[in-house]
Every structure is written in C-alpha cells, then in structure tokens.
mmCIF file of C-alpha atoms in Angstrom:
data_model
loop_
_atom_site.group_PDB
_atom_site.id
_atom_site.type_symbol
_atom_site.label_atom_id
_atom_site.label_comp_id
_atom_site.label_asym_id
_atom_site.label_seq_id
_atom_site.Cartn_x
_atom_site.Cartn_y
_atom_site.Cartn_z
ATOM 1 C CA MET A 1 -88.597 13.237 -3.946
ATOM 2 C CA SER A 2 -88.834 9.486 -4.387
ATOM 3 C CA ARG A 3 -91.447 7.064 -3.195
ATOM 4 C CA ALA A 4 -91.591 3.237 -3.140
ATOM 5 C CA THR A 5 -93.808 1.707 -5.772
ATOM 6 C CA ILE A 6 -95.045 -1.141 -3.555
ATOM 7 C CA ARG A 7 -98.265 -0.930 -1.518
ATOM 8 C CA ARG A 8 -97.649 0.416 1.979
ATOM 9 C CA ASN A 9 -99.588 2.466 4.528
ATOM 10 C CA VAL A 10 -96.635 3.531 6.711
ATOM 11 C CA HIS A 11 -93.822 5.615 5.181
ATOM 12 C CA PHE A 12 -90.476 6.704 6.634
ATOM 13 C CA LEU A 13 -88.799 9.768 4.806
ATOM 14 C CA ASP A 14 -85.448 11.394 5.125
ATOM 15 C CA GLY A 15 -84.572 15.020 5.175
ATOM 16 C CA GLU A 16 -84.430 15.062 1.314
ATOM 17 C CA ASN A 17 -88.079 13.810 1.280
ATOM 18 C CA ASP A 18 -87.059 10.382 -0.135
ATOM 19 C CA GLU A 19 -88.719 7.223 1.197
ATOM 20 C CA ILE A 20 -86.058 5.202 2.948
ATOM 21 C CA LEU A 21 -88.252 2.683 4.815
ATOM 22 C CA GLY A 22 -91.864 1.548 4.973
ATOM 23 C CA PHE A 23 -94.220 -1.396 5.602
ATOM 24 C CA TRP A 24 -97.860 -2.434 5.590
ATOM 25 C CA GLN A 25 -99.413 -2.001 9.144
ATOM 26 C CA ASN A 26 -102.067 -4.542 9.942
ATOM 27 C CA GLY A 27 -102.239 -3.408 13.489
ATOM 28 C CA SER A 28 -99.813 -5.391 15.561
ATOM 29 C CA VAL A 29 -96.479 -3.569 14.882
ATOM 30 C CA SER A 30 -95.371 -1.243 17.699
ATOM 31 C CA TRP A 31 -92.868 1.563 17.877
ATOM 32 C CA SER A 32 -90.462 -0.642 19.931
ATOM 33 C CA GLN A 33 -90.470 -3.133 17.108
ATOM 34 C CA ILE A 34 -89.781 -0.275 14.613
ATOM 35 C CA ALA A 35 -86.679 0.558 16.624
ATOM 36 C CA GLU A 36 -85.391 -2.990 16.238
ATOM 37 C CA TRP A 37 -86.260 -3.105 12.552
ATOM 38 C CA MET A 38 -84.317 0.189 11.943
ATOM 39 C CA HIS A 39 -81.223 -1.386 13.416
ATOM 40 C CA ILE A 40 -81.598 -4.121 10.715
ATOM 41 C CA THR A 41 -82.362 -1.934 7.682
ATOM 42 C CA ILE A 42 -80.494 1.359 7.941
ATOM 43 C CA THR A 43 -77.073 2.501 9.287
ATOM 44 C CA LEU A 44 -78.111 4.583 12.297
ATOM 45 C CA PRO A 45 -76.144 7.931 12.638
ATOM 46 C CA SER A 46 -73.716 8.193 15.495
ATOM 47 C CA VAL A 47 -75.143 11.581 16.529
ATOM 48 C CA GLY A 48 -78.494 9.954 17.202
ATOM 49 C CA TYR A 49 -81.873 10.208 15.384
ATOM 50 C CA ALA A 50 -85.472 10.827 15.993
ATOM 51 C CA VAL A 51 -88.725 10.015 14.263
ATOM 52 C CA PHE A 52 -91.285 12.786 13.744
ATOM 53 C CA ARG A 53 -94.830 12.543 12.490
ATOM 54 C CA CYS A 54 -95.587 14.407 9.285
ATOM 55 C CA PRO A 55 -98.708 16.537 9.991
ATOM 56 C CA GLU A 56 -99.707 17.130 6.440
ATOM 57 C CA SER A 57 -102.636 14.967 5.083
ATOM 58 C CA GLY A 58 -101.358 12.739 2.261
ATOM 59 C CA ASN A 59 -97.923 12.854 0.672
ATOM 60 C CA PRO A 60 -95.759 15.471 2.463
ATOM 61 C CA LYS A 61 -94.218 18.263 0.551
ATOM 62 C CA ASN A 62 -91.438 19.283 2.865
ATOM 63 C CA PRO A 63 -91.122 17.064 5.825
ATOM 64 C CA ALA A 64 -87.720 18.423 6.874
ATOM 65 C CA THR A 65 -89.371 21.771 7.933
ATOM 66 C CA ASN A 66 -92.984 20.725 8.568
ATOM 67 C CA TYR A 67 -93.116 18.020 11.224
ATOM 68 C CA GLY A 68 -94.795 17.249 14.503
ATOM 69 C CA PRO A 69 -93.275 16.205 17.833
ATOM 70 C CA SER A 70 -90.855 13.389 18.002
ATOM 71 C CA ILE A 71 -91.911 9.922 18.879
ATOM 72 C CA ASN A 72 -90.297 7.833 21.725
ATOM 73 C CA LEU A 73 -89.427 4.545 20.325
ATOM 74 C CA SER A 74 -87.697 2.609 23.112
ATOM 75 C CA GLY A 75 -90.148 0.626 25.113
ATOM 76 C CA ASN A 76 -93.039 2.091 23.286
ATOM 77 C CA ASN A 77 -95.577 -0.634 22.706
ATOM 78 C CA ASN A 78 -98.107 1.538 21.110
ATOM 79 C CA ALA A 79 -99.164 0.495 17.588
ATOM 80 C CA VAL A 80 -97.706 2.587 14.870
ATOM 81 C CA ASP A 81 -100.304 4.810 13.256
ATOM 82 C CA LEU A 82 -100.737 4.803 9.464
ATOM 83 C CA GLY A 83 -99.129 7.719 7.618
ATOM 84 C CA TYR A 84 -95.908 9.467 6.897
ATOM 85 C CA TYR A 85 -92.933 10.015 9.229
ATOM 86 C CA VAL A 86 -89.498 11.718 8.839
ATOM 87 C CA VAL A 87 -86.268 10.579 10.355
ATOM 88 C CA LEU A 88 -84.096 13.611 11.473
ATOM 89 C CA SER A 89 -81.613 14.368 14.194
ATOM 90 C CA ALA A 90 -82.920 14.762 17.722
ATOM 91 C CA ASN A 91 -83.033 18.484 17.174
ATOM 92 C CA GLY A 92 -84.755 18.307 13.748
ATOM 93 C CA GLU A 93 -81.782 18.609 11.430
ATOM 94 C CA PRO A 94 -81.551 16.524 8.164
ATOM 95 C CA LEU A 95 -79.281 13.460 8.508
ATOM 96 C CA ASP A 96 -77.299 11.297 6.137
ATOM 97 C CA ILE A 97 -78.861 7.804 6.495
ATOM 98 C CA PRO A 98 -76.951 5.219 4.581
ATOM 99 C CA ILE A 99 -78.816 2.043 3.572
ATOM 100 C CA PRO A 100 -76.636 -1.097 3.988
ATOM 101 C CA GLU A 101 -76.234 -3.405 1.053
ATOM 102 C CA GLU A 102 -77.444 -6.534 2.986
ATOM 103 C CA ARG A 103 -80.346 -8.152 1.240
ATOM 104 C CA ALA A 104 -82.658 -11.000 2.010
ATOM 105 C CA ILE A 105 -81.517 -14.259 0.484
ATOM 106 C CA PRO A 106 -83.759 -15.241 -2.440
ATOM 107 C CA ARG A 107 -85.969 -18.230 -1.996
ATOM 108 C CA SER A 108 -88.617 -19.785 -4.276
ATOM 109 C CA VAL A 109 -91.899 -21.257 -3.452
ATOM 110 C CA SER A 110 -91.428 -24.962 -3.676
ATOM 111 C CA HIS A 111 -94.350 -27.102 -2.742
ATOM 112 C CA SER A 112 -93.815 -30.635 -1.481
ATOM 113 C CA LEU A 113 -92.870 -33.083 -4.233
ATOM 114 C CA SER A 114 -92.484 -36.826 -4.081
ATOM 115 C CA ASN A 115 -88.847 -37.436 -3.099
ATOM 116 C CA PRO A 116 -87.332 -40.872 -2.592
ATOM 117 C CA ASP A 117 -84.560 -39.410 -0.397
ATOM 118 C CA PRO A 118 -85.232 -41.062 3.072
ATOM 119 C CA ARG A 119 -83.949 -37.797 4.792
ATOM 120 C CA VAL A 120 -86.590 -35.692 3.062
ATOM 121 C CA THR A 121 -89.231 -38.370 3.798
ATOM 122 C CA ALA A 122 -88.182 -38.599 7.417
ATOM 123 C CA PHE A 123 -88.237 -34.741 7.796
ATOM 124 C CA ARG A 124 -91.689 -34.447 6.447
ATOM 125 C CA GLN A 125 -93.038 -37.267 8.527
ATOM 126 C CA ARG A 126 -91.489 -35.960 11.753
ATOM 127 C CA VAL A 127 -92.667 -32.400 11.235
ATOM 128 C CA ARG A 128 -96.192 -33.724 10.675
ATOM 129 C CA GLU A 129 -96.191 -35.898 13.728
ATOM 130 C CA ARG A 130 -94.847 -33.019 15.924
ATOM 131 C CA ASP A 131 -97.139 -30.206 14.765
ATOM 132 C CA ASP A 132 -100.277 -31.859 13.439
ATOM 133 C CA CYS A 133 -101.613 -28.433 12.520
ATOM 134 C CA CYS A 134 -100.501 -25.383 10.650
ATOM 135 C CA VAL A 135 -98.353 -23.503 13.209
ATOM 136 C CA VAL A 136 -99.477 -19.977 11.990
ATOM 137 C CA THR A 137 -103.212 -20.614 11.056
ATOM 138 C CA GLY A 138 -103.980 -23.251 13.785
ATOM 139 C CA ILE A 139 -105.856 -25.381 11.235
ATOM 140 C CA LEU A 140 -105.755 -28.920 12.430
ATOM 141 C CA ALA A 141 -104.467 -31.675 10.062
ATOM 142 C CA GLU A 142 -105.808 -34.551 12.079
ATOM 143 C CA GLY A 143 -103.912 -37.024 10.048
ATOM 144 C CA ASP A 144 -104.950 -35.627 6.643
ATOM 145 C CA TYR A 145 -102.005 -33.790 5.153
ATOM 146 C CA ASP A 146 -103.349 -33.183 1.631
ATOM 147 C CA PHE A 147 -103.354 -29.382 2.265
ATOM 148 C CA PHE A 148 -100.312 -29.135 4.488
ATOM 149 C CA GLU A 149 -96.586 -28.932 3.854
ATOM 150 C CA ALA A 150 -93.484 -29.462 5.952
ATOM 151 C CA ALA A 151 -91.549 -26.349 5.229
ATOM 152 C CA HIS A 152 -87.804 -25.876 5.724
ATOM 153 C CA ILE A 153 -87.233 -22.632 7.765
ATOM 154 C CA PHE A 154 -83.766 -22.200 6.195
ATOM 155 C CA PRO A 155 -84.205 -23.116 2.480
ATOM 156 C CA LEU A 156 -82.652 -26.193 0.870
ATOM 157 C CA ALA A 157 -81.588 -24.051 -2.088
ATOM 158 C CA HIS A 158 -78.951 -22.376 0.185
ATOM 159 C CA LEU A 159 -77.182 -25.355 1.513
ATOM 160 C CA ASP A 160 -73.828 -23.592 0.999
ATOM 161 C CA LEU A 161 -74.969 -20.680 3.269
ATOM 162 C CA TRP A 162 -76.274 -23.245 5.740
ATOM 163 C CA ARG A 163 -72.755 -24.776 5.886
ATOM 164 C CA SER A 164 -70.800 -21.503 5.973
ATOM 165 C CA GLY A 165 -73.035 -20.193 8.704
ATOM 166 C CA GLN A 166 -72.329 -23.359 10.750
ATOM 167 C CA TRP A 167 -76.024 -23.863 11.442
ATOM 168 C CA SER A 168 -75.419 -27.657 12.067
ATOM 169 C CA GLN A 169 -73.549 -26.736 15.202
ATOM 170 C CA LYS A 170 -76.836 -25.156 16.664
ATOM 171 C CA ILE A 171 -78.882 -28.276 15.908
ATOM 172 C CA GLU A 172 -79.562 -30.393 19.037
ATOM 173 C CA ASP A 173 -81.816 -32.933 17.330
ATOM 174 C CA ASP A 174 -80.486 -36.476 17.968
ATOM 175 C CA PHE A 175 -82.392 -38.141 15.173
ATOM 176 C CA PRO A 176 -79.804 -40.014 13.003
ATOM 177 C CA ASN A 177 -81.220 -39.438 9.461
ATOM 178 C CA VAL A 178 -80.982 -35.632 9.098
ATOM 179 C CA GLY A 179 -78.099 -35.432 6.495
ATOM 180 C CA ALA A 180 -74.528 -34.590 7.021
ATOM 181 C CA SER A 181 -75.319 -30.898 7.282
ATOM 182 C CA LYS A 182 -78.388 -31.471 9.546
ATOM 183 C CA ILE A 183 -80.480 -29.277 7.284
ATOM 184 C CA HIS A 184 -83.197 -31.882 7.439
ATOM 185 C CA SER A 185 -83.535 -31.689 11.165
ATOM 186 C CA ILE A 186 -86.876 -31.333 12.554
ATOM 187 C CA GLN A 187 -85.583 -28.144 14.172
ATOM 188 C CA ASN A 188 -85.449 -26.564 10.787
ATOM 189 C CA GLY A 189 -89.048 -27.340 9.843
ATOM 190 C CA ILE A 190 -92.555 -26.152 10.616
ATOM 191 C CA LEU A 191 -95.923 -27.456 9.280
ATOM 192 C CA LEU A 192 -97.938 -24.971 7.215
ATOM 193 C CA THR A 193 -101.005 -24.990 5.038
ATOM 194 C CA GLN A 194 -100.116 -24.469 1.337
ATOM 195 C CA ASN A 195 -101.177 -20.875 1.261
ATOM 196 C CA ALA A 196 -99.240 -20.074 4.507
ATOM 197 C CA ARG A 197 -96.265 -21.893 3.065
ATOM 198 C CA THR A 198 -96.357 -19.504 0.100
ATOM 199 C CA LEU A 199 -96.571 -16.446 2.314
ATOM 200 C CA PHE A 200 -93.602 -17.716 4.483
ATOM 201 C CA ASP A 201 -91.415 -18.613 1.436
ATOM 202 C CA LYS A 202 -92.071 -15.159 -0.080
ATOM 203 C CA TYR A 203 -91.190 -13.384 3.225
ATOM 204 C CA LYS A 204 -94.757 -11.972 3.460
ATOM 205 C CA ILE A 205 -95.189 -13.494 6.886
ATOM 206 C CA ALA A 206 -92.599 -14.208 9.514
ATOM 207 C CA ILE A 207 -92.448 -15.408 13.200
ATOM 208 C CA ASP A 208 -90.551 -13.367 15.666
ATOM 209 C CA PRO A 209 -89.137 -15.637 18.449
ATOM 210 C CA ASP A 210 -88.079 -12.614 20.501
ATOM 211 C CA ASP A 211 -91.708 -11.493 20.842
ATOM 212 C CA ASN A 212 -93.183 -14.731 22.167
ATOM 213 C CA PHE A 213 -93.227 -16.187 18.620
ATOM 214 C CA LYS A 214 -95.578 -13.507 17.251
ATOM 215 C CA ILE A 215 -96.558 -13.661 13.621
ATOM 216 C CA ILE A 216 -96.154 -10.554 11.570
ATOM 217 C CA SER A 217 -97.812 -10.038 8.218
ATOM 218 C CA PHE A 218 -95.885 -7.660 6.001
ATOM 219 C CA VAL A 219 -98.659 -7.366 3.428
ATOM 220 C CA LYS A 220 -102.325 -6.880 3.692
ATOM 221 C CA ASP A 221 -103.426 -9.589 6.039
ATOM 222 C CA ARG A 222 -106.169 -11.505 4.090
ATOM 223 C CA LEU A 223 -105.695 -14.654 6.382
ATOM 224 C CA GLY A 224 -105.996 -13.011 9.719
ATOM 225 C CA LEU A 225 -102.544 -14.100 10.858
ATOM 226 C CA ASP A 226 -100.992 -10.793 11.965
ATOM 227 C CA GLY A 227 -100.563 -10.507 15.689
ATOM 228 C CA ARG A 228 -101.269 -14.198 16.396
ATOM 229 C CA TYR A 229 -98.634 -16.466 17.886
ATOM 230 C CA MET A 230 -97.041 -19.677 16.574
ATOM 231 C CA ILE A 231 -98.559 -22.802 17.942
ATOM 232 C CA GLN A 232 -95.923 -24.912 19.588
ATOM 233 C CA SER A 233 -96.156 -28.596 20.490
ATOM 234 C CA ASN A 234 -95.206 -30.210 23.775
ATOM 235 C CA TYR A 235 -92.288 -32.030 22.309
ATOM 236 C CA PRO A 236 -88.834 -31.570 24.047
ATOM 237 C CA GLN A 237 -86.912 -28.423 23.273
ATOM 238 C CA HIS A 238 -84.290 -30.229 21.123
ATOM 239 C CA TYR A 239 -87.181 -31.186 18.657
ATOM 240 C CA GLN A 240 -88.751 -27.771 18.600
ATOM 241 C CA PRO A 241 -88.098 -25.243 15.721
ATOM 242 C CA LEU A 242 -84.773 -23.578 16.456
ATOM 243 C CA ARG A 243 -85.307 -19.948 17.630
ATOM 244 C CA SER A 244 -82.223 -18.664 15.864
ATOM 245 C CA LEU A 245 -83.494 -20.094 12.588
ATOM 246 C CA LEU A 246 -86.805 -18.380 12.971
ATOM 247 C CA LYS A 247 -85.047 -15.183 13.981
ATOM 248 C CA TYR A 248 -82.945 -15.386 10.749
ATOM 249 C CA HIS A 249 -85.985 -15.801 8.631
ATOM 250 C CA PHE A 250 -87.596 -12.829 10.420
ATOM 251 C CA ARG A 251 -84.570 -10.748 9.824
ATOM 252 C CA MET A 252 -84.732 -11.608 6.089
ATOM 253 C CA ALA A 253 -88.432 -10.640 5.947
ATOM 254 C CA VAL A 254 -87.694 -7.323 7.556
ATOM 255 C CA LEU A 255 -84.961 -6.686 5.033
ATOM 256 C CA CYS A 256 -87.157 -7.771 2.170
ATOM 257 C CA ASN A 257 -90.234 -5.689 3.089
ATOM 258 C CA MET A 258 -88.938 -2.699 5.062
ATOM 259 C CA LYS A 259 -86.395 -1.322 2.676
ATOM 260 C CA ALA A 260 -87.615 1.421 0.253
ATOM 261 C CA ARG A 261 -87.351 -0.777 -2.808
ATOM 262 C CA GLY A 262 -89.486 -3.496 -1.259
ATOM 263 C CA PRO A 263 -89.287 -7.180 -2.215
ATOM 264 C CA GLU A 264 -86.877 -8.049 -4.952
ATOM 265 C CA TYR A 265 -88.018 -11.653 -5.545
ATOM 266 C CA ASP A 266 -91.752 -11.539 -5.624
ATOM 267 C CA TRP A 267 -92.243 -13.913 -8.531
ATOM 268 C CA ASP A 268 -95.479 -14.980 -9.996
ATOM 269 C CA GLU A 269 -95.898 -18.611 -8.892
ATOM 270 C CA ASP A 270 -99.194 -19.225 -10.814
ATOM 271 C CA ILE A 271 -98.066 -21.433 -13.735
ATOM 272 C CA PRO A 272 -101.112 -22.721 -15.474
ATOM 273 C CA PRO A 273 -101.553 -26.604 -16.024
ATOM 274 C CA GLY A 274 -99.987 -27.865 -19.151
ATOM 275 C CA MET A 275 -97.388 -25.201 -19.297
ATOM 276 C CA ASP A 276 -93.712 -25.992 -19.419
ATOM 277 C CA SER A 277 -92.817 -24.977 -15.800
ATOM 278 C CA VAL A 278 -89.029 -24.912 -16.563
ATOM 279 C CA ALA A 279 -89.541 -22.628 -19.552
ATOM 280 C CA GLU A 280 -91.976 -20.384 -17.581
ATOM 281 C CA ILE A 281 -89.357 -20.029 -14.756
ATOM 282 C CA SER A 282 -86.494 -19.467 -17.044
ATOM 283 C CA ASN A 283 -88.266 -16.730 -18.979
ATOM 284 C CA SER A 284 -89.646 -14.884 -15.938
ATOM 285 C CA GLU A 285 -88.175 -11.818 -14.333
ATOM 286 C CA LYS A 286 -84.700 -12.740 -13.059
ATOM 287 C CA GLY A 287 -85.254 -16.112 -14.583
ATOM 288 C CA LYS A 288 -81.714 -17.288 -14.317
ATOM 289 C CA LEU A 289 -81.616 -16.697 -10.618
ATOM 290 C CA ARG A 290 -85.059 -18.225 -10.098
ATOM 291 C CA PHE A 291 -84.110 -21.308 -12.192
ATOM 292 C CA GLU A 292 -80.944 -21.788 -10.174
ATOM 293 C CA LEU A 293 -82.860 -21.777 -6.963
ATOM 294 C CA VAL A 294 -85.447 -24.282 -8.147
ATOM 295 C CA MET A 295 -82.718 -26.606 -9.306
ATOM 296 C CA ALA A 296 -80.567 -26.167 -6.188
ATOM 297 C CA GLU A 297 -83.507 -27.071 -3.948
ATOM 298 C CA ARG A 298 -84.189 -30.141 -5.956
ATOM 299 C CA LEU A 299 -80.499 -31.338 -6.224
ATOM 300 C CA ASN A 300 -79.093 -30.281 -2.793
ATOM 301 C CA PRO A 301 -80.762 -33.290 -0.925
ATOM 302 C CA LEU A 302 -78.774 -35.513 -3.283
ATOM 303 C CA VAL A 303 -75.372 -34.038 -2.341
ATOM 304 C CA ASP A 304 -75.895 -33.606 1.349
ATOM 305 C CA SER A 305 -74.131 -36.789 2.384
#
C-alpha cells in the first residue's frame, strides 16, 4: 500500500491499494472533468474501467474487495465528493493501470524585471492595455501596475520547445515586434497579480478553455479562484490569449498535480533580501535544473531574433 505524501482530499487507488491519482477538491471539479483528466494522466485499459467509491471511513484497507457502486463519469457534472475511490474493471476486477512517463515541463517563478529588449517591453505594455485587470482575480489595475505582471502562458525558458512545437504557426497576432518565434505575442500573455502569477507559474491554478475558461485551483484555494472564469477583454480574437496555449498549460497542471507523486518542481521562492539569489537557487533542491531555467528565461529574449 502506497500513498502520496502531498496534501489531497480526493484519492484514486488501484487494485493493489496503491494511490495512482489524486487532487485537492475545492468544489468545482466534476466527474466529467475527471474522465478527461484520466485520459491525460494514465494509460486507460482496453477492456474498460470503472471508478467505485470506497465505503470505509478513512484510509481503505482492501478497496479491491470492499467497494460501493460504480460512478458514471461521462456527462456527469456532479461535483466529486471528498474521499477514496478505486479504479477497477467494469465487473470489479483489478486492472493493470500503467502511468505514462509524460511530465509537466518545469517552470520557475520569474517576476517582471527591467529588460531593455523592445519585444519584452512591447509585450508587457500590450498585455496591460488589453486586460487592465488580473484575468483570474478580477482586480482592476486602473493604470497602476505595481502589483501586476504580464505573464507568458508558455514560458520563455522553453523557447526550444516553443519552436519544436511550431507554436508560431498558431499565432495570428499581426503586431510586428513579437520576436522571430512570436513567443512575445500578446496571444501568449495574460495579466495577473503577483500572487496569482506565482500560482500560475507553479501550476497551482490553471484555466480550462474547453470549459468556458473556468479556473481550477489544484491546491487549497486561499484566494477564492476555483470555479471562477477568466475575464476576457473585448479585443479582436487575434489579440486574445490563444486557446491552445491555455489548454497546454492546463494539461501541464493536470500532469503536475494529478499523478500520484504530485508536483516535482515546487521550489521555495522566498529568498530573503540580501541573500545571493544565484547561490540560493543553485543550492536548492534540483538546483542545477532550476538555475538553468532561470538563466534560459533571462537569455532567451536575446537570442530570439
């Protein structure tokens, strides 16, 4: 029997009583959404599968033999109740449920810094003008952007993946100064408050464009964002955030939070004033990867020409 060490209130077990999936339910996640998330996070068996409620209170001892009725997932918009569930065959037999190797791409929290690159400056200004509020909290900027940041939906640190994924071909923005790769297009940006930016970068919140741009909080929702909807401006469609980019970020958030091991890159971003930030990052958990991400995010704007 194995259990995830991260904080969750919904757990999915296999026939061996090992936790294979889970998440934190704030109230907005339905069973139909779980069906979609399972297609992302596990290799579904060809013989079919079913989800059963574990009737025991607390941690189940033998979910493969002690389970309640199956739950219909398809088209079921009822919210998922807290507790434990077991994934078995439709007739209640244990299944082999492989977990694919796909993982969320790592990203660091990088708050806005002064950057003389005109493409970065133009990106920030255009996102501010279009949104003029945090698109997830609804807090208005009203021209004062001290606590707001123009965030890239697809992170600058992964310019190579942006190029290999041919994302530039999906960008319809006709503004000239967006870089050769178009990664600085307004379609790859949203305006967020600083705390919402941190949650977005750490995959703790995400926006599902296939559900009317609903916001999902994958952790305990202290900001009251879960179940709200992204605020959209009245700008033309070719200047709006690209649906497929938001969907990609959402997929990464599901992978990051739903799999049994939980987030892999949840680094401590609280570096005290006066500390050597480079040394702190380099010496942190997975410091080499984190340092490479920070450096790539700072240097990629210089090579995107």
